[in-house]
Coordinates of C-alpha atoms in Angstrom, one line a residue:
Chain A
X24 CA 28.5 -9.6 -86.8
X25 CA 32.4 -8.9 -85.1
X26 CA 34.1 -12.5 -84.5
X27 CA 36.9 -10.3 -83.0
X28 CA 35.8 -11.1 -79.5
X29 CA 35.8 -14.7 -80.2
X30 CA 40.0 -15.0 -80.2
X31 CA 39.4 -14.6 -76.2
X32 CA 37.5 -17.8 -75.7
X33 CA 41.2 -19.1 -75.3
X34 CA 41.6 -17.1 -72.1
X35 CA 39.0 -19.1 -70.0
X36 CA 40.2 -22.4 -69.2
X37 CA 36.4 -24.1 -68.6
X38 CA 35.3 -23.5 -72.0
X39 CA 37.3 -26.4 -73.0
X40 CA 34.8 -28.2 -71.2
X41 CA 33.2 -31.4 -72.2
X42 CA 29.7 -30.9 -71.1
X43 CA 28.0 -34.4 -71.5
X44 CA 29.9 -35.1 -74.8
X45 CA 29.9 -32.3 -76.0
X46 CA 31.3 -28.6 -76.0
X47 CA 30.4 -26.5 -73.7
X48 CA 28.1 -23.7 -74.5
X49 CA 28.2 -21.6 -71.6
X50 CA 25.0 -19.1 -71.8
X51 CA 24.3 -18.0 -68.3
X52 CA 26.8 -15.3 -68.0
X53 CA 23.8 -13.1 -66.1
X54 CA 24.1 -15.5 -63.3
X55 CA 27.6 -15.5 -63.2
X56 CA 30.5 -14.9 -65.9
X57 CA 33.4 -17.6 -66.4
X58 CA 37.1 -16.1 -65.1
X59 CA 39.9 -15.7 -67.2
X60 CA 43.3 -17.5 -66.6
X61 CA 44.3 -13.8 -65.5
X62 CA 41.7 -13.6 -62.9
X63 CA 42.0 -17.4 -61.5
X64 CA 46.0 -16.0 -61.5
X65 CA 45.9 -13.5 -59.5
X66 CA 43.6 -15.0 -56.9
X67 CA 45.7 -17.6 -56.5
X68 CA 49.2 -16.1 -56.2
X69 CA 47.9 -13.3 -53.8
X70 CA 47.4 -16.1 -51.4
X71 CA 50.6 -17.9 -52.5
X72 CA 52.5 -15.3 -52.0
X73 CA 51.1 -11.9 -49.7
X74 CA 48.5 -13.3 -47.6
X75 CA 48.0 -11.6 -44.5
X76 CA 45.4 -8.8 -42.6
X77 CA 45.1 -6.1 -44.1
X78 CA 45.2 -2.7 -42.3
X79 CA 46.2 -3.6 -39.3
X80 CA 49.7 -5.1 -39.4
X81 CA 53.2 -3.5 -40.2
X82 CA 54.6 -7.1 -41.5
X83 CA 56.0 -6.7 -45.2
X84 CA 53.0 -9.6 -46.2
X85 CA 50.2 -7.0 -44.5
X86 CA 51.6 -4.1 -46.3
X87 CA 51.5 -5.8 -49.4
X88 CA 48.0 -7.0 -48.5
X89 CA 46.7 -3.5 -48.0
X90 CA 48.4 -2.3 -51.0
X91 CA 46.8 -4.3 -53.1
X92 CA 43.2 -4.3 -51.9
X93 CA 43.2 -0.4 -51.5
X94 CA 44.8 -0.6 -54.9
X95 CA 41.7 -2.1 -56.5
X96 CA 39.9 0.5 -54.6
X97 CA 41.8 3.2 -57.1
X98 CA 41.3 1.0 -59.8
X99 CA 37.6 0.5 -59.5
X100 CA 37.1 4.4 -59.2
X101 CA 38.7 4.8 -61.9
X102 CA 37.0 2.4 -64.1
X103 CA 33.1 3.4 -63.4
X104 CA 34.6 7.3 -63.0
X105 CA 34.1 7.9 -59.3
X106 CA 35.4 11.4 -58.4
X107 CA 37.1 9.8 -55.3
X108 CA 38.8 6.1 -54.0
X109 CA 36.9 6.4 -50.8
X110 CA 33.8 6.6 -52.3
X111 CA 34.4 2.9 -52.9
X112 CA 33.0 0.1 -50.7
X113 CA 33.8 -3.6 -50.9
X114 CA 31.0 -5.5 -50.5
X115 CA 30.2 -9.2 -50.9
X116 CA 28.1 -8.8 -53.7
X117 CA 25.1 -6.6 -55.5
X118 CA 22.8 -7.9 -52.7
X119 CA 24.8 -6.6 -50.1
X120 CA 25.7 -3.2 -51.5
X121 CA 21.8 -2.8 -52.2
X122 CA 21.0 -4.1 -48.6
X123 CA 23.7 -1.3 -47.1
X124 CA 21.8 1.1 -48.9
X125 CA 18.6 0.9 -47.6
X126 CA 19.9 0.2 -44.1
X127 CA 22.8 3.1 -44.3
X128 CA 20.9 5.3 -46.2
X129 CA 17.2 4.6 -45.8
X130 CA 17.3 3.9 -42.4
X131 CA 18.9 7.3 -41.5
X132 CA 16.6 9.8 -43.8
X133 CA 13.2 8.2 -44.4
X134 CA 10.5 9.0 -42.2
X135 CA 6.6 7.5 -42.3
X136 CA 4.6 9.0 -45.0
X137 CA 7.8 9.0 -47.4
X138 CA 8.1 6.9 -50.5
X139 CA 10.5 4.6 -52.1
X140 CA 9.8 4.4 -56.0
X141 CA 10.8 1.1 -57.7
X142 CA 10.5 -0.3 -61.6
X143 CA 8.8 -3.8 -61.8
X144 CA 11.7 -4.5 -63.5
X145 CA 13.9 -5.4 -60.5
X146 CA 15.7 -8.4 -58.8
X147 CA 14.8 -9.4 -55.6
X148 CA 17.7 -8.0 -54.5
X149 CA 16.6 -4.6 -55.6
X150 CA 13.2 -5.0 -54.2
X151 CA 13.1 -6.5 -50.9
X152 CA 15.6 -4.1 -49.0
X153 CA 13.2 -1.5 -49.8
X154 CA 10.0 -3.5 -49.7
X155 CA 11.3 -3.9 -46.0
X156 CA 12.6 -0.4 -45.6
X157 CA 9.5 1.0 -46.0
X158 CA 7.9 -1.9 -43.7
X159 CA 9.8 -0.4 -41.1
X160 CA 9.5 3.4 -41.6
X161 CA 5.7 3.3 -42.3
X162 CA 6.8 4.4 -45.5
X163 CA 5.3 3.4 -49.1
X164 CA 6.4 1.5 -52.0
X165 CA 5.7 2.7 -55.1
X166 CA 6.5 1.2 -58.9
X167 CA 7.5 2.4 -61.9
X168 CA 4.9 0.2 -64.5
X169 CA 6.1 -1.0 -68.0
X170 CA 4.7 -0.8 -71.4
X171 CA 3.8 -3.8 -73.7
X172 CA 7.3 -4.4 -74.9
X173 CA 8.7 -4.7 -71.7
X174 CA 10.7 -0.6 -71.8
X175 CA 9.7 1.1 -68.6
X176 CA 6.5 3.5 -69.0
X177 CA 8.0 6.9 -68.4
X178 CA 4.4 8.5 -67.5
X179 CA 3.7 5.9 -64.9
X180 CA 7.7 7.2 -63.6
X181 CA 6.6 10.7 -63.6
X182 CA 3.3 9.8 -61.8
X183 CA 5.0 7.8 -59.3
X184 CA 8.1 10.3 -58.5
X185 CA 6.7 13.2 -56.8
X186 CA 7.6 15.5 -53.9
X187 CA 7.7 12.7 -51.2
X188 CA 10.2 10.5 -52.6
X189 CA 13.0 10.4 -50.9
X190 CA 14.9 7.0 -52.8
X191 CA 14.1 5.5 -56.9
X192 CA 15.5 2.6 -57.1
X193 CA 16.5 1.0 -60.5
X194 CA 18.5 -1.4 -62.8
X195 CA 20.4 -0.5 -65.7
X196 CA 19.6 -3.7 -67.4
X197 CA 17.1 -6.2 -66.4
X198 CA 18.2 -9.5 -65.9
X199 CA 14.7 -11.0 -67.7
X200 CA 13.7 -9.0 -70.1
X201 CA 16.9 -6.8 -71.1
X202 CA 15.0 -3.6 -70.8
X203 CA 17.8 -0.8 -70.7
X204 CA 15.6 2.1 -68.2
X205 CA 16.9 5.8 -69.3
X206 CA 18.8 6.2 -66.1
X207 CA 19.9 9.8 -67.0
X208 CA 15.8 11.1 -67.6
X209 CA 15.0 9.1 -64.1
X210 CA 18.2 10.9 -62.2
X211 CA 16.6 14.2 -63.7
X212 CA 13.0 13.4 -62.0
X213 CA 14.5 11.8 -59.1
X214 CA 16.8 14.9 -58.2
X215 CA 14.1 17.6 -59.1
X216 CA 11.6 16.1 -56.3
X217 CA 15.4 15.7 -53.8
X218 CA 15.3 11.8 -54.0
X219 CA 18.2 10.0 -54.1
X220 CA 19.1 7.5 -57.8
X221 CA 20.1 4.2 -56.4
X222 CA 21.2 2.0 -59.9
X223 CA 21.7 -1.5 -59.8
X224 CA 24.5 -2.3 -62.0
X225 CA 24.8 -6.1 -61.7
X226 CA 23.7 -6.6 -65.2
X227 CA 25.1 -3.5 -66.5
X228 CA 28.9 -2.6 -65.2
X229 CA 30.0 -6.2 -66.8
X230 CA 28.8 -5.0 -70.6
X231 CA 29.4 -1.3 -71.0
X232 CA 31.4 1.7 -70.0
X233 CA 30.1 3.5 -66.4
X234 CA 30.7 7.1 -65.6
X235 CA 29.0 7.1 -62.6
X236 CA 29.0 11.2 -62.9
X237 CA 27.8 11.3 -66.4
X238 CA 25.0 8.6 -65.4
X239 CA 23.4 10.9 -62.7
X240 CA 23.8 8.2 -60.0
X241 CA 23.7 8.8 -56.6
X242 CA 24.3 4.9 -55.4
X243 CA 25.5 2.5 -57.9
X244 CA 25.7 -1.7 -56.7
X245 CA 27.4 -4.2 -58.8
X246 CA 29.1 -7.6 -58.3
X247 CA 32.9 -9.1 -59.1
X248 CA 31.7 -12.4 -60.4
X249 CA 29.3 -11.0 -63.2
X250 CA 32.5 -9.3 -64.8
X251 CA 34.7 -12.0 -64.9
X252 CA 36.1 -11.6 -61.1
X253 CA 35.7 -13.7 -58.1
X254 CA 32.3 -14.8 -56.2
X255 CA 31.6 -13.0 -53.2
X256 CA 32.9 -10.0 -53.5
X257 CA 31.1 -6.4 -54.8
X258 CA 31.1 -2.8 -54.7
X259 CA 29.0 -0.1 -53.6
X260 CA 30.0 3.2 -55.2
X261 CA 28.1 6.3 -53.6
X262 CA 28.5 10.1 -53.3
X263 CA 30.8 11.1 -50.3
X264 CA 28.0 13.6 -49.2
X265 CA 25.5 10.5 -49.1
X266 CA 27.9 8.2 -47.5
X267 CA 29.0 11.0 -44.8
X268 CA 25.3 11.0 -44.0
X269 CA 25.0 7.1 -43.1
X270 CA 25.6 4.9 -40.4
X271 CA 27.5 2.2 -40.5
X272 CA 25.5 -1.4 -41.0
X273 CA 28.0 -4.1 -39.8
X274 CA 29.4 -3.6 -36.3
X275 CA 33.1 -4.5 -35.1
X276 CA 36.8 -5.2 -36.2
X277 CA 38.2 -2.7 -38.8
X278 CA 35.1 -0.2 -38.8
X279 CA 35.9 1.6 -35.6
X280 CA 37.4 4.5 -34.1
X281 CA 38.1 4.6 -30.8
X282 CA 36.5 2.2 -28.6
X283 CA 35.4 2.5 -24.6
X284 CA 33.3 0.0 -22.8
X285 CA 30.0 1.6 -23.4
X286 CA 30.8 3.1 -26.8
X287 CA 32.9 3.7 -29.7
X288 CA 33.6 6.2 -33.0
X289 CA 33.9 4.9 -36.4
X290 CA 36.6 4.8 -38.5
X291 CA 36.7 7.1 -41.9
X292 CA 34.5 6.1 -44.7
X293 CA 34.8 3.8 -46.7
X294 CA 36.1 1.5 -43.6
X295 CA 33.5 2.9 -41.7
X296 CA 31.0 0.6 -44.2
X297 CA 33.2 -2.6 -44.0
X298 CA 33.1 -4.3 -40.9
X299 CA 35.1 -7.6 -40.5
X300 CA 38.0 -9.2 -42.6
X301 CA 37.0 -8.7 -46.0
X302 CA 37.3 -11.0 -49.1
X303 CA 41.3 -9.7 -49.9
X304 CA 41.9 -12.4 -52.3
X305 CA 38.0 -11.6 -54.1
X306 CA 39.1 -8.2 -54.4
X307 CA 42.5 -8.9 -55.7
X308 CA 40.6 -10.9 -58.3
X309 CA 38.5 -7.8 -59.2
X310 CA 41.0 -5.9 -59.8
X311 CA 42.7 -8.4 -62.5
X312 CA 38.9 -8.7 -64.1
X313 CA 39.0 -5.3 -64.8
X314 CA 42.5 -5.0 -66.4
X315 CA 40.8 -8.2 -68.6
X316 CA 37.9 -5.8 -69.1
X317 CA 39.8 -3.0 -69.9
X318 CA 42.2 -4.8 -72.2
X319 CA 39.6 -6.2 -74.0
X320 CA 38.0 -2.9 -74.2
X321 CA 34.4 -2.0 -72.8
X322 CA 33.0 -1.1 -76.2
X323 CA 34.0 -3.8 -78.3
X324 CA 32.8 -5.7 -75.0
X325 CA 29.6 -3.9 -75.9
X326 CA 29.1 -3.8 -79.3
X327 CA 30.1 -7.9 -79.3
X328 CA 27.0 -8.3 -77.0
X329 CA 24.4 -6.5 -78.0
X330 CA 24.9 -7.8 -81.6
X331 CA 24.7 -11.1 -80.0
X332 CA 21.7 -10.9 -78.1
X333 CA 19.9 -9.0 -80.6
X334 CA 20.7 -12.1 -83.1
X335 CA 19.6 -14.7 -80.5
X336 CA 16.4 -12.4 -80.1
X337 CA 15.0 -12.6 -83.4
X338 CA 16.6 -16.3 -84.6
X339 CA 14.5 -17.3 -81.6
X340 CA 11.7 -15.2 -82.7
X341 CA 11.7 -16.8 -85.8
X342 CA 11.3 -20.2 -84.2
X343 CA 7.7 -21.7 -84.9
X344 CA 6.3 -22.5 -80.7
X345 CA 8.9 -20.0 -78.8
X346 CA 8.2 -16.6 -77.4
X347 CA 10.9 -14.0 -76.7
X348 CA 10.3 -11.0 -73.9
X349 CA 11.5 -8.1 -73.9
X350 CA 12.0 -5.6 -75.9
X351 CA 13.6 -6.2 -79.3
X352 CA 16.2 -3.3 -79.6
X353 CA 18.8 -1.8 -77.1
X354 CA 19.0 -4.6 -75.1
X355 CA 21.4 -6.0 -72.6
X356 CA 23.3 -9.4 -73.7
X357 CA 20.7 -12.0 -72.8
X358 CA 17.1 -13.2 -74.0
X359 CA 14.4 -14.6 -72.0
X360 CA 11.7 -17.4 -73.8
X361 CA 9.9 -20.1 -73.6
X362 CA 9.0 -23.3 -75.9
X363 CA 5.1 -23.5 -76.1
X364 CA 4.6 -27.4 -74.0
X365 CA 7.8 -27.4 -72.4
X366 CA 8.4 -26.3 -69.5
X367 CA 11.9 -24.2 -69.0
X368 CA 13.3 -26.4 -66.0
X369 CA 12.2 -29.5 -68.7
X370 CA 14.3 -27.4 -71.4
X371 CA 17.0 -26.3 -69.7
X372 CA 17.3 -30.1 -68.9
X373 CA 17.4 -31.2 -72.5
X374 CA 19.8 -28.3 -73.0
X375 CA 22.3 -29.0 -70.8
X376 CA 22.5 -32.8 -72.3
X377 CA 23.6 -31.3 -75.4
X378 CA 26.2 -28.9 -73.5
X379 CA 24.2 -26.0 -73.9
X380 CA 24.2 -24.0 -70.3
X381 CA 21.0 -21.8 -69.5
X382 CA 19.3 -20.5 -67.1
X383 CA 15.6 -21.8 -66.0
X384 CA 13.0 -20.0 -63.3
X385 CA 11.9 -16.8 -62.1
X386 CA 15.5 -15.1 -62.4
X387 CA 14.2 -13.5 -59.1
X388 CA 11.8 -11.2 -60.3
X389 CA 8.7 -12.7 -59.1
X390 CA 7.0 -9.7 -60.0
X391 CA 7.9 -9.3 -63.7
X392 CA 6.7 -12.7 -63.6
X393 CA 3.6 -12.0 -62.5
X394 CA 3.5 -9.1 -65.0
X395 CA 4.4 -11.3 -68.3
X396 CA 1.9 -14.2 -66.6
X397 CA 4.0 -17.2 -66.5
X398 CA 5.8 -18.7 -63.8
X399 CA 9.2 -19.4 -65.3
X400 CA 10.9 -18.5 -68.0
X401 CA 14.1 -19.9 -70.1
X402 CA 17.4 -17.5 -70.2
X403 CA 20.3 -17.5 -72.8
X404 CA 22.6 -14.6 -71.4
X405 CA 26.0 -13.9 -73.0
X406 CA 29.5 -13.0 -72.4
X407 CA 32.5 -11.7 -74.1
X408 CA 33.2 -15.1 -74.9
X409 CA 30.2 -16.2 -76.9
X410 CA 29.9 -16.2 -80.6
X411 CA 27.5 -17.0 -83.4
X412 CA 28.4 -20.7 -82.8
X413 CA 27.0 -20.2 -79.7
X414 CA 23.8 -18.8 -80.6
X415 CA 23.3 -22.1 -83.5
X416 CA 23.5 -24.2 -80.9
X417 CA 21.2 -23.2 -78.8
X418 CA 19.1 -23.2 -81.8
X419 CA 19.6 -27.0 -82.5
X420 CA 19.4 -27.9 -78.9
X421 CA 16.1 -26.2 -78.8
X422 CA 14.9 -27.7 -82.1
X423 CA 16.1 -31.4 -80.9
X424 CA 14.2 -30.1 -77.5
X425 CA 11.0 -29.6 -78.7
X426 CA 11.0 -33.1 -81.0
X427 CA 11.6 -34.9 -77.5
X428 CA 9.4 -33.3 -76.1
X429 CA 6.6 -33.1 -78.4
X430 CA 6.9 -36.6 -79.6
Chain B
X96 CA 23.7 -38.0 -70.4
X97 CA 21.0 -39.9 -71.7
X98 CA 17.4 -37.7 -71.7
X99 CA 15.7 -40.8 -71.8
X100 CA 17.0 -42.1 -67.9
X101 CA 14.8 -39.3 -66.5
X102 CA 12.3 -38.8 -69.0
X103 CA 11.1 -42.4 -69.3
X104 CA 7.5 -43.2 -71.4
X105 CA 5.4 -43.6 -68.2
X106 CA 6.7 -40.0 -67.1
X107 CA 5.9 -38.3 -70.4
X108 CA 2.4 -39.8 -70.9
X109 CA 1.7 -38.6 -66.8
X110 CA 2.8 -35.4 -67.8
X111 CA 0.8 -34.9 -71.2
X112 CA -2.1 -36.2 -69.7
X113 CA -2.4 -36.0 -66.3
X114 CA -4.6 -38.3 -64.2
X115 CA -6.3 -36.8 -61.4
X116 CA -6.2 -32.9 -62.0
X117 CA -8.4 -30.1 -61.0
X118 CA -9.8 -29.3 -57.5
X119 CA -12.4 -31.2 -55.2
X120 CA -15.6 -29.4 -54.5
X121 CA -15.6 -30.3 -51.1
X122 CA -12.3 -31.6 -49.6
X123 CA -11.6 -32.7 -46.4
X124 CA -8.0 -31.6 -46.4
X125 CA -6.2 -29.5 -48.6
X126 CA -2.6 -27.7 -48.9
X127 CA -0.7 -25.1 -51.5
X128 CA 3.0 -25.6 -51.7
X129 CA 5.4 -23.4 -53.7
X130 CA 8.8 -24.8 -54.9
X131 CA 10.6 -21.6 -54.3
X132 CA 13.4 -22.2 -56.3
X133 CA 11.8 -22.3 -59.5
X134 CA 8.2 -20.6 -58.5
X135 CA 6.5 -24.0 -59.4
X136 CA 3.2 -24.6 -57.4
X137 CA 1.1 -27.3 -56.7
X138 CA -2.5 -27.5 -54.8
X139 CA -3.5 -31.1 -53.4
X140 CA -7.1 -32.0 -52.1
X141 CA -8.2 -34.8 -50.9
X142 CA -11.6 -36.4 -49.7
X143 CA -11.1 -38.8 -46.7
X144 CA -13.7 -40.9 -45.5
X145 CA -13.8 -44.3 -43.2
X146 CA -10.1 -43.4 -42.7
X147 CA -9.1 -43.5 -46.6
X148 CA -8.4 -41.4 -49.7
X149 CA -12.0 -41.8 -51.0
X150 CA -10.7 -38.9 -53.9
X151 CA -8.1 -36.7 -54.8
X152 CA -6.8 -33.6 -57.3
X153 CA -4.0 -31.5 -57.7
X154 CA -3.6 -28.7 -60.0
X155 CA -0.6 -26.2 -60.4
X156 CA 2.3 -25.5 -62.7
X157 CA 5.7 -26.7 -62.7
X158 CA 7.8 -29.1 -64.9
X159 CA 6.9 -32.6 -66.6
X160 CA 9.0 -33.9 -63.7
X161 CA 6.3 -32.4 -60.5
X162 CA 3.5 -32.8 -62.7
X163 CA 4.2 -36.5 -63.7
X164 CA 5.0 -37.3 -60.0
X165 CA 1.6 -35.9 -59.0
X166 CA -0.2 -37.3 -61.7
X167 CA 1.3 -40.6 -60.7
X168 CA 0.9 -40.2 -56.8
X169 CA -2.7 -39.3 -56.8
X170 CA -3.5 -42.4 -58.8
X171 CA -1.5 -44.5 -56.2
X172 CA -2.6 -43.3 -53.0
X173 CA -6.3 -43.0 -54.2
X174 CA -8.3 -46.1 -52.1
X175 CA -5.2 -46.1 -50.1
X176 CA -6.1 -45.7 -46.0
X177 CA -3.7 -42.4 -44.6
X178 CA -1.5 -44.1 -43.3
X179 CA -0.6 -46.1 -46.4
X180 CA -0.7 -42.7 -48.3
X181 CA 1.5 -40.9 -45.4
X182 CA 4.1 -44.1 -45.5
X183 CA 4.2 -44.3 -49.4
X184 CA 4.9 -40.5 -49.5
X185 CA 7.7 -41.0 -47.2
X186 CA 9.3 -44.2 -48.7
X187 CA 9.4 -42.4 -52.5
X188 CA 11.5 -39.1 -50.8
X189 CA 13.8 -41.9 -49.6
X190 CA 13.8 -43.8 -52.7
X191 CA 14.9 -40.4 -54.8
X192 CA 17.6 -40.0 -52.0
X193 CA 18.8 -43.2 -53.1
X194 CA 17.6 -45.6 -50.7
X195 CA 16.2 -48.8 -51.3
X196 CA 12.2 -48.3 -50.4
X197 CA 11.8 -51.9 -49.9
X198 CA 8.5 -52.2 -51.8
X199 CA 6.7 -51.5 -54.9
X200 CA 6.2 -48.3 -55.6
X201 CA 4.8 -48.6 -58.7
X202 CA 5.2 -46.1 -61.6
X203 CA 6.8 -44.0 -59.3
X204 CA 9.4 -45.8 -59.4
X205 CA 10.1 -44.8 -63.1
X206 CA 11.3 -41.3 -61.1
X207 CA 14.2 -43.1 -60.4
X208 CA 16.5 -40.9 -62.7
X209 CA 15.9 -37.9 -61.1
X210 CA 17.9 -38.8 -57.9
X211 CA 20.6 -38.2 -59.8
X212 CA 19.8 -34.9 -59.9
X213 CA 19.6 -33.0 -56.9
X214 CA 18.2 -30.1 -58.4
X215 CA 15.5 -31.8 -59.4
X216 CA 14.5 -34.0 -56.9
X217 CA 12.6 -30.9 -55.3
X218 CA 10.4 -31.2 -58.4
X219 CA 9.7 -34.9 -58.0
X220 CA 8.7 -34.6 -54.0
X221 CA 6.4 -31.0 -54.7
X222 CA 3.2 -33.1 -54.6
X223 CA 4.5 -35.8 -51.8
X224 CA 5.3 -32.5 -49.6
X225 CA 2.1 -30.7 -50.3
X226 CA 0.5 -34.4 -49.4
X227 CA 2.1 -35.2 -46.4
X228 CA 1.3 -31.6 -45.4
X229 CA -2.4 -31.6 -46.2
X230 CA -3.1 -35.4 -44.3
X231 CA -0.7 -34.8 -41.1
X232 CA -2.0 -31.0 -40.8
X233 CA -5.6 -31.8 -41.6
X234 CA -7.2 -29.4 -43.2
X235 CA -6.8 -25.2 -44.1
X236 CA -7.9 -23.0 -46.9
X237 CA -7.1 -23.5 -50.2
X238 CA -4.3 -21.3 -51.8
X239 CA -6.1 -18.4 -53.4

């Protein structure tokens, strides 16, 4: 067990919290991470002291704007190993990178009879885009099926990739069960049949090293505020010969050419794929998230968390009346469970009056629900900044839990 | 925080034994809701005849809070005309919204700790919803 990690609970001002009473135990970093001094920083003295437009004004505050947003463009290409800067698209969030996807992409290359292939692993967020893509296109929707332990079934992906897939779609890390899919093996089928690999990093990119090259990706979506950056802002990474082929999704200032009264050009990519003022201050953040990330260092990051999780896995294995999911190696930093007679909202009640933060519900994946047969499950998910303590008290609170409840 | 100020006695017992639960053979109306936030659900059906709630059930899933609350509202509104039902449905949402209901409202009112939680107030009102639904909509197929 490292502690290492532990030295940089000091650099995020709400974990000196009182929750309650008591500490705070912060364990729904899936839904979104706490931000460093560094991050809350930057955000703040951006606006302090260069707010302005960007890209459009010659003022000394606009030029500083635009340098620092297409800045954190170089940066993030650099950081997940994107070939090229432009290949970068600021987005509000996973949801929205996903969404331009299957509108930019899907809209402009499927046709009726194609297929979309899926895992039953994803987020909503992963799922509905194409679930309406195909709607439209008179296309089908295909998934990827998992075996007993919750890893994806690798016969049921080579079954359900075939010559008309044009898109898979698939996480890196499931935000229920922690499953990591082999994203390498499933860019291999997907690019033998001529599909695209779309990969939904939101529960990956904040945990691990990304070489988007070396992964085999052809999209990759991820959000600032999992990685210790600003809400509402994300990216969209994606090949220059994919994005060359899309159109754009949102319409009007920033994204345009030259425009006449009855029709207009586009700007270059990426500006051609962000319409609208976008969050400057969100993406300064980023930038200053990464630098945290990077100065921690991505695979003490990693190792810190998996150790973590793994430990929380099987401590809460151990626990007479609670059932873990997943599966109980290589997994991403969080556990799903439940306590036998307590419902998780109930729990994550009892939890939170001991200071212990967790997540409670379907973690929109409906689906997988479906698939494990319950309706809601409990969540601990974990950050840089958790420790061993950490993991105790969840321990206790669920003990105390279960004699409150089961009195 | 104090679990016991929304977990009181009366809610527990509701919850661990719930009054009232299972389906009607042959109800007159009957509704599904879902509580999309948390994927809870709840199925109500009642039997009206001469203008009043001769029986009622729910069954679903969902937290000790929706379960207790529709435990405990079947049992009031059961002998209860529809418009009583409809109107004590109405005056518990506003009592968790923190007004003052201005009348008995019986074990429900031990729900009172829950309005100090928003998030949790949509558990509380599940089965109210799904009965207000069900008696001003009259009747439907039951949720498969």
């Amino acid at each position: 067990m490292t502690t290492t990690v532990t030295q940089y609970q000091a650099d995020f001002p709400i974990l000196g919290r009182q929750i309650h009473g008591h500490r705070l135990v912060y364990l729904d970093s899936a839904a979104t991470s706490q931000k460093p001094r560094a991050v809350l920083d930057a955000e703040f003295e951006y606006y302090r002291h260069s707010n302005a437009n960007i890209l459009r004004s010659v003022h000394t505050l606009a030029e500083e704007s635009t340098e620092a947003y297409e800045a954190t463009r170089r940066e993030v290409a650099r950081f997940i190993g994107a070939p090229r800067p432009e290949e970068v698209i600021f987005t509000r969030g996973t949801t929205e990178s996903l969404n331009l996807v299957a509108r930019g992409w899907g809209d402009a290359h499927l046709e009726a009879g194609d297929v979309v292939v899926v895992t039953l692993l994803e987020h909503h967020s992963n799922l509905i885009p194409w679930q309406q893509l195909v709607r439209r296109k008179g296309a089908e929707l295909r998934y990827i099926e998992l075996n007993a332990d919750g890893t994806l079934s690798m016969e049921s992906a080579e079954r359900a990739i075939d010559e008309r897939t044009k898109v898979v779609a698939v996480t890196q890390t499931s935000n229920v069960l922690g499953t990591i899919p082999p994203i390498a093996t499933l860019a291999e089928l997907a690019h033998r049949v001529g599909a695209i690999l779309v990969v939904d990093g939101a529960q990956s990119v904040p945990h691990q090293l990304i070489d988007v090259v070396r992964l085999g990706a052809d999209f990759l979506a991820f959000s600032g505020h999992k990685m210790y950056g600003p809400t509402g802002v994300g990216v969209l990474w994606g090949r220059m010969n994919h994005l060359e082929s899309m159109d754009p999704v949102l319409y009007g200032g920033e994204m345009i050419g030259l425009v006449e009264r009855d029709h207009a050009t586009w700007a270059d990519i990426p500006q051609r794929f962000e319409g609208g003022t976008p969050n400057i201050a969100g993406v300064v953040g980023l930038r200053s998230a990464i630098h945290y990330l990077e100065q921690v260092g991505l695979t003490t990051v990693e190792t810190h968390e998996r150790a973590l999780a793994e430990m929380a896995y099987h401590r809460l294995q151990n626990m007479p009346g609670v059932t873990v999911y997943g599966p109980s190696r290589d997994r991403g930093a969080l556990v799903a469970f439940n306590v036998d007679g307590i419902h998780p909202h109930d729990l994550a009640q009892a939890l939170d009056a001991e200071g212990v933060a967790i997540r409670a519900g379907h973690h929109c994946a409906q689906p997988l629900m479906q698939w494990l047969g319950v309706t809601a499950t409990a969540r601990a998910s974990f950050g840089l900044y958790n420790d061993e303590n950490d993991v105790e008290a969840l321990e206790t609170a669920i003990h105390r839990a279960q004699r409150y409840f089961q009195r | 925080m104090n679990l016991d100020d929304m977990y009181r006695e009366t809610i527990l017992d509701h919850n661990q034994m719930p009054r009232n639960k299972g389906t009607l053979a042959r109800p007159t109306h009957t509704v599904g809701l879902l509580n999309p936030t948390c994927g809870d659900s709840i199925r109500i059906d009642v039997l009206i005849e001469d203008g009043k709630v001769a029986d009622i059930r729910f069954d679903g899933q969902g937290c000790a809070i929706s379960m207790a609350s529709a435990s405990m509202l079947t049992q009031a509104v059961k002998g209860r005309t529809v418009d009583e039902a409809l109107n004590l449905a109405r005056d518990f949402k506003q009592f968790l919204l923190g007004q003052d209901p201005n009348r008995d409202l019986g074990e429900l009112a031990a729900l009172e700790g829950v309005s100090h939680f928003p998030s949790r107030v949509k558990c509380a009102t599940l089965a109210h919803n799904a009965l207000q639904k069900a008696l001003s909509e009259g009747g439907g197929e039951p949720p498969r």
